[in-house]
Each structure stands twice: as structure tokens, then as C-alpha cells.
Amino acid sequence: MKKIAILGSTGSIGTQTLEVVRENQDIEVCALAAGSNIARLEQQIREFRPRLAAVWSEEKARELRIRTADLPVEIVSGMEGLIQVAVLEEAEILVTAIVGMIGLRPTIAAIKAGKDIALANKETMVTAGHIIMPLAKEHKVSILPVDSEHSAIFQSLQGNEGNKIQKILLTASGGPFRGKKQEDLLNVTVEDALRHPNWSMGRKITIDSSTLVNKGLEVIEAKWLFGVDVDQIQVVIQPQSVIHSMVEYEDGAVMAQLGTPDMKLPIQYALYYPDRRYLPGERLDFWTLSHLDFGKPDLDTFYCLALAYEAGRAGGTLPTVFNAANELAVKKFLLKEIKYLEIMEIIEDCMRAHKNRPNPSLEEILEAEAATYERIESRR
């Protein structure tokens, strides 16, 4: 029986992780953590019977304690609660499905506690890859990617250990605004940006996909996960989302992972690696798949992807500024406080104003995040 804990259990990746648990029947869920959706968390607690559950606010935690008083579950809250979930002794794998830099400290704590990480929280690697990867090596834990693109790269590397990577081909659907120009995006609404053509994801990640910021974050994440330079990572638009990513080796061979757009496949692969299990669902039909399209990203319209490459090359605290500026700008857009194109403008402004710090400590990363938020909040 494999034992896991999940950060972000009520979100898109968290709920699909629990679907994988439900379908396999040989995984025990020891701990769950969620933001504020205690109604869904209560349902999950009743079905999967973890002994520990965390929510962000103590007020919500008190309410959840009342709602689950008939169950043998401990309810905790805040960052301390997330860390308790992350280091729970009996859990072998921590699924980091939480969104944002809030996942950084619990992930570091879990690695120090010897937990393997099923990584869906890309912000952790973007802002602190220089800390996470050496720490994982020191504590002999595995970082198993859950993002569909990074899982595809990881799968394409199997059996090729020791062979030189020439290039990583990181695929992107192009989002709902593929082919649009800046002038076409002036009046984009929240509802427009949330209509992703292929994937069902959380609201924040869906907005990130529409701006190609998500792809930029994935470029920086891939740099750390696979030990390559950012300029060895080429973003390729693949509108059908059938090819999830590829690896080109020095002899010119390209290995790819293909499949239907279903996040349960990379989740299940991370949980059972190196084994493959039967997974119910739709299969690719190559008799009816008439064509696959490829293209180059438009770095003029979606210039945040170019900014991500800049941040990835520079390293230091600049990737944190890129990520933090996007997090708060997207939050403001979803609240309809700013316009769509202001997301990109805010990210560039924060990056240009930032004095980069090389090889930052965790404290310096969190300081850069706070300073970025302060700059955005002070905008007129």
C-alpha cells in the first residue's frame, strides 16, 4: 500500500489525484490540505479518511473541526499546518498540487523529511530550483514531475540515461488566443480567457496558459528539472495537445510522449513510477487523427514568454519577480480590477525595476516576492 499526502486536494490536480487513488485502490491518503473549500475537503475526508487535514485560515479550520467532529481526523491551519501535512511521518510521497509560491516552504520541509515529491507546483521550481534540486540529491529523494509537459519529457528520457540532450521541445496548445495580436486582446474578459480549447484546469493556470506565462514558467522549471540551459528549450505550438513534449538527442533522434489531454496519466505515472498501470479513458486513434499542426510562438503578442527566457537566463531573484508579479496580476484580473493586457505590462514593469540577487536564500526569495507585491499594490 502506497501512502501519500496531497497539498491542494480540492483543486484540479488534487481532485484528479484522488480519482487515480479511487481507481487503483492500493494508495492510502494520509493527509490532505486545501485553501478554503471546506465543503469539498469535508467530502474528501469522509471518503478517504486521512488522519490529518489542513486549511489556510484558522476560522475555516474551526468550522471544519465542527463538521468532522464524528471523524478521527486532526484539523490544522496556516503555513504550519501545510508543513505538518508535508512532513507527516507515514506518507511516502507528497503531491504538491497547490498553486503559487505558498508551496515553497512545505516542499522544502518534505524533502528534508525524506519524502518523494510528485511535483505539480511549478512555482517552487521556478523560484527556488537552485535550492530544491541539490536538496533532493542530498536527501536522496525523487522529484517526479506531474505537469503534462514535464512528465512527457521525463518519460522521453527513460532508457536514455547518460545520453546527451541536444534540445527539449516543450509543446504548448497556444491557448484560446492563438493567432491573435495585441489589438485583438484589448477587451478580453475573464470569461474569454478561461475558455481553454483543450484542457480543464484551475482558473489561475488557465489564465497563465492564455498569456503563455504558464509556458514561460515551464521553461524555467524544465531548466532545473532536467539540468539544461534555457536556450536548449524550444517552445513549439502544438494546437491539438496530442504531443505533450519531446526530447531531441545529440544524434538527432527525437523521443516524444503522445496521448489524449488527460492529467490523470502524468499523475498516475508519478505515483507509480517506474511502473505503468492501466488507466481508463479515451485513447488516441491514429486512423482518425488526420493531422498534427506545429508552429512558432508569437513573442511579440505574448511577450511574457520572452520575459520568462530572460528571467531563466539571469537566474537569481528575477524568476521570483516574474512569477510573483504574474500571481498578483492574474488575481487582480480575475477580480476584474485590471485589464487583460495589464497582466503582461505589470510583469515587465516589475522585472525592469528589480535589482537581481544571484543565488538567493529562501529568505531573499520571499523578500523579492513581498517587494514585487508591494510595487504592484502601489501602482496608480
Tab-separated table of C-alpha atoms in Angstrom:
chain	number	residue	atom	x	y	z
A	1	MET	CA	0.000	0.000	0.000
A	2	LYS	CA	1.492	3.306	-1.143
A	3	LYS	CA	0.924	6.189	1.272
A	4	ILE	CA	0.562	9.793	0.082
A	5	ALA	CA	-0.214	13.313	1.259
A	6	ILE	CA	-1.697	15.999	-1.005
A	7	LEU	CA	-1.248	19.756	-0.872
A	8	GLY	CA	-4.096	21.363	-2.829
A	9	SER	CA	-6.526	18.452	-2.673
A	10	THR	CA	-9.634	20.434	-3.696
A	11	GLY	CA	-8.119	21.946	-6.860
A	12	SER	CA	-7.930	20.480	-10.348
A	13	ILE	CA	-4.778	18.365	-9.878
A	14	GLY	CA	-5.718	17.395	-6.328
A	15	THR	CA	-9.171	16.119	-7.274
A	16	GLN	CA	-7.756	14.200	-10.246
A	17	THR	CA	-5.113	12.676	-7.964
A	18	LEU	CA	-7.927	11.404	-5.782
A	19	GLU	CA	-9.620	9.976	-8.888
A	20	VAL	CA	-6.429	7.984	-9.526
A	21	VAL	CA	-6.489	6.812	-5.898
A	22	ARG	CA	-10.141	5.814	-6.276
A	23	GLU	CA	-9.468	3.817	-9.444
A	24	ASN	CA	-6.422	1.929	-8.121
A	25	GLN	CA	-7.454	1.018	-4.575
A	26	ASP	CA	-3.872	0.487	-3.361
A	27	ILE	CA	-2.986	4.025	-2.280
A	28	GLU	CA	-3.692	5.299	1.212
A	29	VAL	CA	-4.296	9.037	1.598
A	30	CYS	CA	-2.704	10.027	4.896
A	31	ALA	CA	-3.142	13.794	4.770
A	32	LEU	CA	-4.940	16.478	2.756
A	33	ALA	CA	-4.531	20.238	2.541
A	34	ALA	CA	-6.781	22.797	0.877
A	35	GLY	CA	-7.205	26.550	0.681
A	36	SER	CA	-10.757	27.470	1.667
A	37	ASN	CA	-13.142	24.962	0.049
A	38	ILE	CA	-14.030	23.146	3.242
A	39	ALA	CA	-17.242	21.668	1.819
A	40	ARG	CA	-15.252	19.704	-0.755
A	41	LEU	CA	-12.491	18.968	1.750
A	42	GLU	CA	-15.038	17.525	4.167
A	43	GLN	CA	-16.307	15.207	1.417
A	44	GLN	CA	-12.738	14.099	0.702
A	45	ILE	CA	-12.043	13.485	4.391
A	46	ARG	CA	-15.167	11.358	4.701
A	47	GLU	CA	-14.272	9.271	1.644
A	48	PHE	CA	-10.510	8.854	2.065
A	49	ARG	CA	-10.216	9.037	5.875
A	50	PRO	CA	-6.875	10.858	6.280
A	51	ARG	CA	-5.672	11.343	9.812
A	52	LEU	CA	-4.569	14.939	9.157
A	53	ALA	CA	-6.116	17.784	7.144
A	54	ALA	CA	-5.127	21.431	6.758
A	55	VAL	CA	-6.875	24.592	5.579
A	56	TRP	CA	-5.345	28.039	5.294
A	57	SER	CA	-7.410	30.111	7.754
A	58	GLU	CA	-7.912	29.158	11.374
A	59	GLU	CA	-11.534	30.324	11.103
A	60	LYS	CA	-12.183	27.750	8.343
A	61	ALA	CA	-10.281	25.167	10.380
A	62	ARG	CA	-12.592	25.720	13.351
A	63	GLU	CA	-15.636	25.269	11.125
A	64	LEU	CA	-14.170	22.107	9.605
A	65	ARG	CA	-13.443	20.673	13.066
A	66	ILE	CA	-17.145	21.030	13.894
A	67	ARG	CA	-18.207	19.462	10.586
A	68	THR	CA	-15.868	16.478	11.052
A	69	ALA	CA	-16.271	16.027	14.805
A	70	ASP	CA	-17.502	12.468	14.229
A	71	LEU	CA	-14.274	11.507	12.412
A	72	PRO	CA	-10.785	10.661	13.751
A	73	VAL	CA	-9.068	13.488	11.839
A	74	GLU	CA	-6.862	16.289	13.149
A	75	ILE	CA	-7.547	19.682	11.532
A	76	VAL	CA	-4.694	22.199	11.383
A	77	SER	CA	-4.247	25.569	9.687
A	78	GLY	CA	-1.858	28.119	8.199
A	79	MET	CA	1.659	27.577	6.941
A	80	GLU	CA	2.427	25.424	9.973
A	81	GLY	CA	-0.493	23.208	9.008
A	82	LEU	CA	0.753	22.843	5.425
A	83	ILE	CA	4.163	21.858	6.732
A	84	GLN	CA	2.604	19.309	9.115
A	85	VAL	CA	0.902	17.711	6.115
A	86	ALA	CA	4.130	17.823	4.103
A	87	VAL	CA	6.255	16.046	6.729
A	88	LEU	CA	3.690	13.553	8.059
A	89	GLU	CA	5.794	10.555	9.035
A	90	GLU	CA	3.818	7.756	7.377
A	91	ALA	CA	3.429	9.432	3.980
A	92	GLU	CA	5.986	8.368	1.360
A	93	ILE	CA	5.045	10.793	-1.423
A	94	LEU	CA	3.888	14.391	-1.213
A	95	VAL	CA	1.746	15.550	-4.138
A	96	THR	CA	2.306	19.310	-4.405
A	97	ALA	CA	-0.849	20.348	-6.262
A	98	ILE	CA	-1.091	23.706	-4.501
A	99	VAL	CA	-0.901	26.819	-6.712
A	100	GLY	CA	1.683	29.540	-6.145
A	101	MET	CA	4.777	30.219	-4.071
A	102	ILE	CA	2.877	29.152	-0.957
A	103	GLY	CA	4.103	25.645	-1.846
A	104	LEU	CA	7.771	26.515	-1.437
A	105	ARG	CA	8.296	26.070	2.299
A	106	PRO	CA	6.223	22.861	2.626
A	107	THR	CA	8.082	21.299	-0.325
A	108	ILE	CA	11.468	22.075	1.211
A	109	ALA	CA	10.281	20.649	4.539
A	110	ALA	CA	9.034	17.476	2.838
A	111	ILE	CA	12.355	16.931	1.053
A	112	LYS	CA	14.249	17.354	4.317
A	113	ALA	CA	11.878	14.776	5.834
A	114	GLY	CA	12.799	12.308	3.062
A	115	LYS	CA	9.555	12.439	1.071
A	116	ASP	CA	9.483	11.912	-2.686
A	117	ILE	CA	7.770	14.824	-4.418
A	118	ALA	CA	5.107	14.437	-7.120
A	119	LEU	CA	5.558	17.975	-8.366
A	120	ALA	CA	2.664	19.952	-9.808
A	121	ASN	CA	3.619	23.232	-8.093
A	122	LYS	CA	5.862	24.726	-10.776
A	123	GLU	CA	6.357	27.981	-8.841
A	124	THR	CA	8.518	26.119	-6.319
A	125	MET	CA	10.983	25.069	-9.002
A	126	VAL	CA	10.822	28.395	-10.857
A	127	THR	CA	11.764	30.452	-7.817
A	128	ALA	CA	13.978	28.000	-5.928
A	129	GLY	CA	15.208	25.327	-8.337
A	130	HIS	CA	18.775	26.097	-7.260
A	131	ILE	CA	17.742	25.103	-3.711
A	132	ILE	CA	15.321	22.262	-4.455
A	133	MET	CA	17.446	20.110	-6.793
A	134	PRO	CA	20.621	19.971	-4.635
A	135	LEU	CA	18.462	19.410	-1.539
A	136	ALA	CA	16.665	16.495	-3.208
A	137	LYS	CA	20.013	14.984	-4.163
A	138	GLU	CA	21.345	15.450	-0.619
A	139	HIS	CA	18.312	13.718	0.919
A	140	LYS	CA	18.112	11.077	-1.823
A	141	VAL	CA	14.506	11.852	-2.770
A	142	SER	CA	12.935	11.831	-6.218
A	143	ILE	CA	11.291	14.837	-7.863
A	144	LEU	CA	8.626	13.291	-10.103
A	145	PRO	CA	7.021	15.820	-12.482
A	146	VAL	CA	3.235	15.907	-12.736
A	147	ASP	CA	2.807	18.725	-15.288
A	148	SER	CA	1.870	17.019	-18.559
A	149	GLU	CA	4.787	18.607	-20.428
A	150	HIS	CA	7.442	17.804	-17.838
A	151	SER	CA	6.071	14.310	-17.378
A	152	ALA	CA	6.318	13.847	-21.160
A	153	ILE	CA	9.965	14.959	-21.084
A	154	PHE	CA	10.625	12.696	-18.095
A	155	GLN	CA	9.028	9.749	-19.900
A	156	SER	CA	11.021	10.502	-23.067
A	157	LEU	CA	14.236	10.343	-21.034
A	158	GLN	CA	13.592	6.832	-19.718
A	159	GLY	CA	16.164	4.362	-21.037
A	160	ASN	CA	18.364	7.197	-22.248
A	161	GLU	CA	20.199	7.994	-19.035
A	162	GLY	CA	23.701	9.178	-19.839
A	163	ASN	CA	22.833	10.245	-23.401
A	164	LYS	CA	23.277	13.926	-24.147
A	165	ILE	CA	20.178	16.075	-24.565
A	166	GLN	CA	20.509	18.389	-27.533
A	167	LYS	CA	17.181	20.131	-27.102
A	168	ILE	CA	13.929	19.926	-25.182
A	169	LEU	CA	10.857	20.613	-27.319
A	170	LEU	CA	8.243	21.952	-24.911
A	171	THR	CA	4.820	21.924	-26.525
A	172	ALA	CA	2.012	24.436	-25.999
A	173	SER	CA	-1.541	24.499	-27.308
A	174	GLY	CA	-1.319	28.249	-27.829
A	175	GLY	CA	-4.347	28.801	-25.595
A	176	PRO	CA	-7.642	30.476	-26.545
A	177	PHE	CA	-5.960	33.466	-28.214
A	178	ARG	CA	-3.579	31.673	-30.570
A	179	GLY	CA	-3.177	33.765	-33.715
A	180	LYS	CA	-4.422	36.965	-32.070
A	181	LYS	CA	-2.479	40.243	-31.979
A	182	GLN	CA	-2.240	42.790	-29.153
A	183	GLU	CA	-5.016	44.922	-30.621
A	184	ASP	CA	-7.320	41.872	-30.606
A	185	LEU	CA	-6.782	41.445	-26.856
A	186	LEU	CA	-7.698	44.935	-25.683
A	187	ASN	CA	-11.158	43.976	-24.459
A	188	VAL	CA	-10.604	40.376	-23.387
A	189	THR	CA	-12.866	39.389	-20.492
A	190	VAL	CA	-12.184	36.939	-17.695
A	191	GLU	CA	-14.701	34.575	-19.292
A	192	ASP	CA	-12.879	34.774	-22.656
A	193	ALA	CA	-9.523	33.943	-21.083
A	194	LEU	CA	-10.946	30.982	-19.151
A	195	ARG	CA	-12.085	29.179	-22.319
A	196	HIS	CA	-9.105	26.884	-22.889
A	197	PRO	CA	-9.570	24.844	-26.082
A	198	ASN	CA	-8.172	21.524	-24.814
A	199	TRP	CA	-7.516	21.301	-21.091
A	200	SER	CA	-9.698	21.562	-17.985
A	201	MET	CA	-7.559	23.333	-15.378
A	202	GLY	CA	-7.816	25.704	-12.441
A	203	ARG	CA	-8.629	29.367	-13.088
A	204	LYS	CA	-5.147	30.743	-12.435
A	205	ILE	CA	-3.352	28.211	-14.644
A	206	THR	CA	-5.928	28.690	-17.409
A	207	ILE	CA	-5.240	32.442	-17.446
A	208	ASP	CA	-1.493	31.706	-17.434
A	209	SER	CA	-1.964	29.454	-20.442
A	210	SER	CA	-3.763	32.209	-22.327
A	211	THR	CA	-0.862	34.666	-21.834
A	212	LEU	CA	1.815	31.945	-22.385
A	213	VAL	CA	3.149	32.825	-18.928
A	214	ASN	CA	2.476	29.212	-17.984
A	215	LYS	CA	4.796	28.094	-20.774
A	216	GLY	CA	7.419	30.549	-19.571
A	217	LEU	CA	7.214	29.111	-16.063
A	218	GLU	CA	7.537	25.634	-17.563
A	219	VAL	CA	10.690	26.672	-19.450
A	220	ILE	CA	12.355	27.746	-16.194
A	221	GLU	CA	11.087	24.647	-14.391
A	222	ALA	CA	12.470	22.377	-17.131
A	223	LYS	CA	15.867	24.051	-16.822
A	224	TRP	CA	16.133	22.840	-13.222
A	225	LEU	CA	14.351	19.507	-13.525
A	226	PHE	CA	16.439	18.290	-16.457
A	227	GLY	CA	19.705	20.160	-15.987
A	228	VAL	CA	19.710	22.081	-19.277
A	229	ASP	CA	20.204	25.718	-20.252
A	230	VAL	CA	17.042	27.677	-21.043
A	231	ASP	CA	18.299	28.159	-24.593
A	232	GLN	CA	18.197	24.380	-25.063
A	233	ILE	CA	14.421	24.559	-24.505
A	234	GLN	CA	12.348	25.356	-27.576
A	235	VAL	CA	8.641	26.099	-27.229
A	236	VAL	CA	6.590	24.567	-30.042
A	237	ILE	CA	2.919	25.358	-30.586
A	238	GLN	CA	1.017	22.076	-30.989
A	239	PRO	CA	-2.668	23.084	-31.065
A	240	GLN	CA	-4.196	19.605	-30.714
A	241	SER	CA	-2.356	18.927	-27.404
A	242	VAL	CA	-1.588	15.396	-28.586
A	243	ILE	CA	2.208	15.609	-28.353
A	244	HIS	CA	2.854	16.604	-24.760
A	245	SER	CA	6.580	17.331	-25.229
A	246	MET	CA	9.703	15.885	-26.849
A	247	VAL	CA	13.423	15.397	-26.302
A	248	GLU	CA	15.971	15.670	-29.096
A	249	TYR	CA	19.247	13.833	-28.513
A	250	GLU	CA	22.633	14.719	-29.952
A	251	ASP	CA	22.280	12.173	-32.766
A	252	GLY	CA	19.120	13.950	-33.968
A	253	ALA	CA	16.647	11.359	-32.667
A	254	VAL	CA	13.502	12.874	-31.176
A	255	MET	CA	11.561	10.992	-28.495
A	256	ALA	CA	8.012	12.140	-27.777
A	257	GLN	CA	5.153	11.223	-25.469
A	258	LEU	CA	1.716	11.360	-27.079
A	259	GLY	CA	-1.734	10.914	-25.634
A	260	THR	CA	-5.134	12.469	-25.140
A	261	PRO	CA	-5.261	15.608	-22.930
A	262	ASP	CA	-5.794	13.818	-19.605
A	263	MET	CA	-3.888	14.897	-16.492
A	264	LYS	CA	-4.542	11.596	-14.775
A	265	LEU	CA	-1.865	9.935	-16.913
A	266	PRO	CA	1.069	12.053	-15.625
A	267	ILE	CA	-0.363	11.957	-12.087
A	268	GLN	CA	-0.572	8.162	-12.122
A	269	TYR	CA	2.873	7.819	-13.712
A	270	ALA	CA	4.411	9.940	-10.944
A	271	LEU	CA	2.669	7.959	-8.190
A	272	TYR	CA	3.668	4.544	-9.536
A	273	TYR	CA	6.973	5.331	-11.274
A	274	PRO	CA	8.687	3.380	-12.797
A	275	ASP	CA	5.640	1.129	-13.288
A	276	ARG	CA	2.773	1.776	-15.687
A	277	ARG	CA	-0.779	0.895	-14.708
A	278	TYR	CA	-3.977	0.537	-16.686
A	279	LEU	CA	-5.747	3.903	-16.866
A	280	PRO	CA	-9.374	4.105	-18.030
A	281	GLY	CA	-10.185	6.770	-20.568
A	282	GLU	CA	-10.115	7.804	-24.201
A	283	ARG	CA	-7.242	6.574	-26.365
A	284	LEU	CA	-5.600	8.200	-29.387
A	285	ASP	CA	-6.985	6.794	-32.630
A	286	PHE	CA	-4.343	7.205	-35.319
A	287	TRP	CA	-6.774	6.115	-38.020
A	288	THR	CA	-8.967	9.131	-37.346
A	289	LEU	CA	-6.230	11.574	-36.275
A	290	SER	CA	-5.966	13.322	-39.633
A	291	HIS	CA	-3.094	15.706	-38.887
A	292	LEU	CA	-0.885	17.334	-36.272
A	293	ASP	CA	-0.029	21.016	-36.541
A	294	PHE	CA	3.083	22.800	-35.295
A	295	GLY	CA	4.040	26.450	-35.063
A	296	LYS	CA	6.275	29.062	-33.520
A	297	PRO	CA	5.048	31.123	-30.537
A	298	ASP	CA	4.301	34.799	-31.194
A	299	LEU	CA	6.772	36.520	-28.860
A	300	ASP	CA	5.597	39.985	-29.871
A	301	THR	CA	1.985	39.499	-28.825
A	302	PHE	CA	2.728	37.127	-25.941
A	303	TYR	CA	5.968	38.765	-24.900
A	304	CYS	CA	5.870	37.359	-21.372
A	305	LEU	CA	7.302	34.159	-22.820
A	306	ALA	CA	10.351	36.177	-23.920
A	307	LEU	CA	10.487	37.719	-20.431
A	308	ALA	CA	10.494	34.215	-18.935
A	309	TYR	CA	13.507	33.252	-21.048
A	310	GLU	CA	15.204	36.442	-19.841
A	311	ALA	CA	14.446	35.568	-16.222
A	312	GLY	CA	15.575	31.978	-16.721
A	313	ARG	CA	18.910	33.063	-18.200
A	314	ALA	CA	19.533	35.606	-15.441
A	315	GLY	CA	18.514	33.356	-12.564
A	316	GLY	CA	18.793	34.775	-9.063
A	317	THR	CA	15.662	36.509	-7.795
A	318	LEU	CA	14.431	37.576	-11.247
A	319	PRO	CA	12.368	34.393	-11.822
A	320	THR	CA	10.705	35.065	-8.451
A	321	VAL	CA	9.765	38.568	-9.601
A	322	PHE	CA	8.408	37.175	-12.889
A	323	ASN	CA	6.323	34.622	-11.022
A	324	ALA	CA	5.158	36.862	-8.163
A	325	ALA	CA	4.160	39.709	-10.491
A	326	ASN	CA	2.124	37.279	-12.542
A	327	GLU	CA	0.448	35.731	-9.487
A	328	LEU	CA	-0.838	39.047	-8.194
A	329	ALA	CA	-1.671	40.450	-11.644
A	330	VAL	CA	-3.732	37.360	-12.506
A	331	LYS	CA	-5.509	37.581	-9.158
A	332	LYS	CA	-6.409	41.201	-9.910
A	333	PHE	CA	-7.564	40.292	-13.427
A	334	LEU	CA	-9.788	37.501	-12.108
A	335	LEU	CA	-11.278	40.040	-9.673
A	336	LYS	CA	-11.794	42.364	-12.684
A	337	GLU	CA	-9.581	45.036	-11.137
A	338	ILE	CA	-7.247	45.278	-14.150
A	339	LYS	CA	-7.480	44.621	-17.873
A	340	TYR	CA	-6.083	41.528	-19.555
A	341	LEU	CA	-3.082	43.198	-21.208
A	342	GLU	CA	-2.124	44.791	-17.892
A	343	ILE	CA	-1.028	41.338	-16.698
A	344	MET	CA	1.872	41.435	-19.152
A	345	GLU	CA	2.585	45.125	-18.519
A	346	ILE	CA	2.811	44.552	-14.756
A	347	ILE	CA	5.215	41.632	-15.154
A	348	GLU	CA	7.554	43.633	-17.387
A	349	ASP	CA	7.424	46.689	-15.121
A	350	CYS	CA	8.344	44.650	-12.040
A	351	MET	CA	11.190	42.889	-13.810
A	352	ARG	CA	12.639	46.133	-15.146
A	353	ALA	CA	12.514	47.756	-11.699
A	354	HIS	CA	14.125	44.814	-9.886
A	355	LYS	CA	17.773	44.656	-8.824
A	356	ASN	CA	18.633	40.997	-9.236
A	357	ARG	CA	20.238	38.990	-6.425
A	358	PRO	CA	22.260	35.949	-7.507
A	359	ASN	CA	21.892	32.578	-5.758
A	360	PRO	CA	19.255	33.795	-3.287
A	361	SER	CA	18.417	32.164	0.021
A	362	LEU	CA	14.830	31.227	0.848
A	363	GLU	CA	14.530	34.446	2.852
A	364	GLU	CA	15.767	36.524	-0.114
A	365	ILE	CA	13.289	34.774	-2.419
A	366	LEU	CA	10.422	35.615	-0.069
A	367	GLU	CA	11.691	39.211	0.243
A	368	ALA	CA	11.710	39.554	-3.559
A	369	GLU	CA	8.148	38.225	-3.663
A	370	ALA	CA	6.994	40.712	-0.995
A	371	ALA	CA	8.738	43.643	-2.715
A	372	THR	CA	7.074	42.717	-6.016
A	373	TYR	CA	3.640	42.608	-4.412
A	374	GLU	CA	4.300	45.967	-2.759
A	375	ARG	CA	5.260	47.548	-6.081
A	376	ILE	CA	2.095	46.282	-7.759
A	377	GLU	CA	-0.165	47.409	-4.915
A	378	SER	CA	1.374	50.898	-5.050
A	379	ARG	CA	0.511	51.353	-8.746
A	380	ARG	CA	-1.834	54.231	-9.564
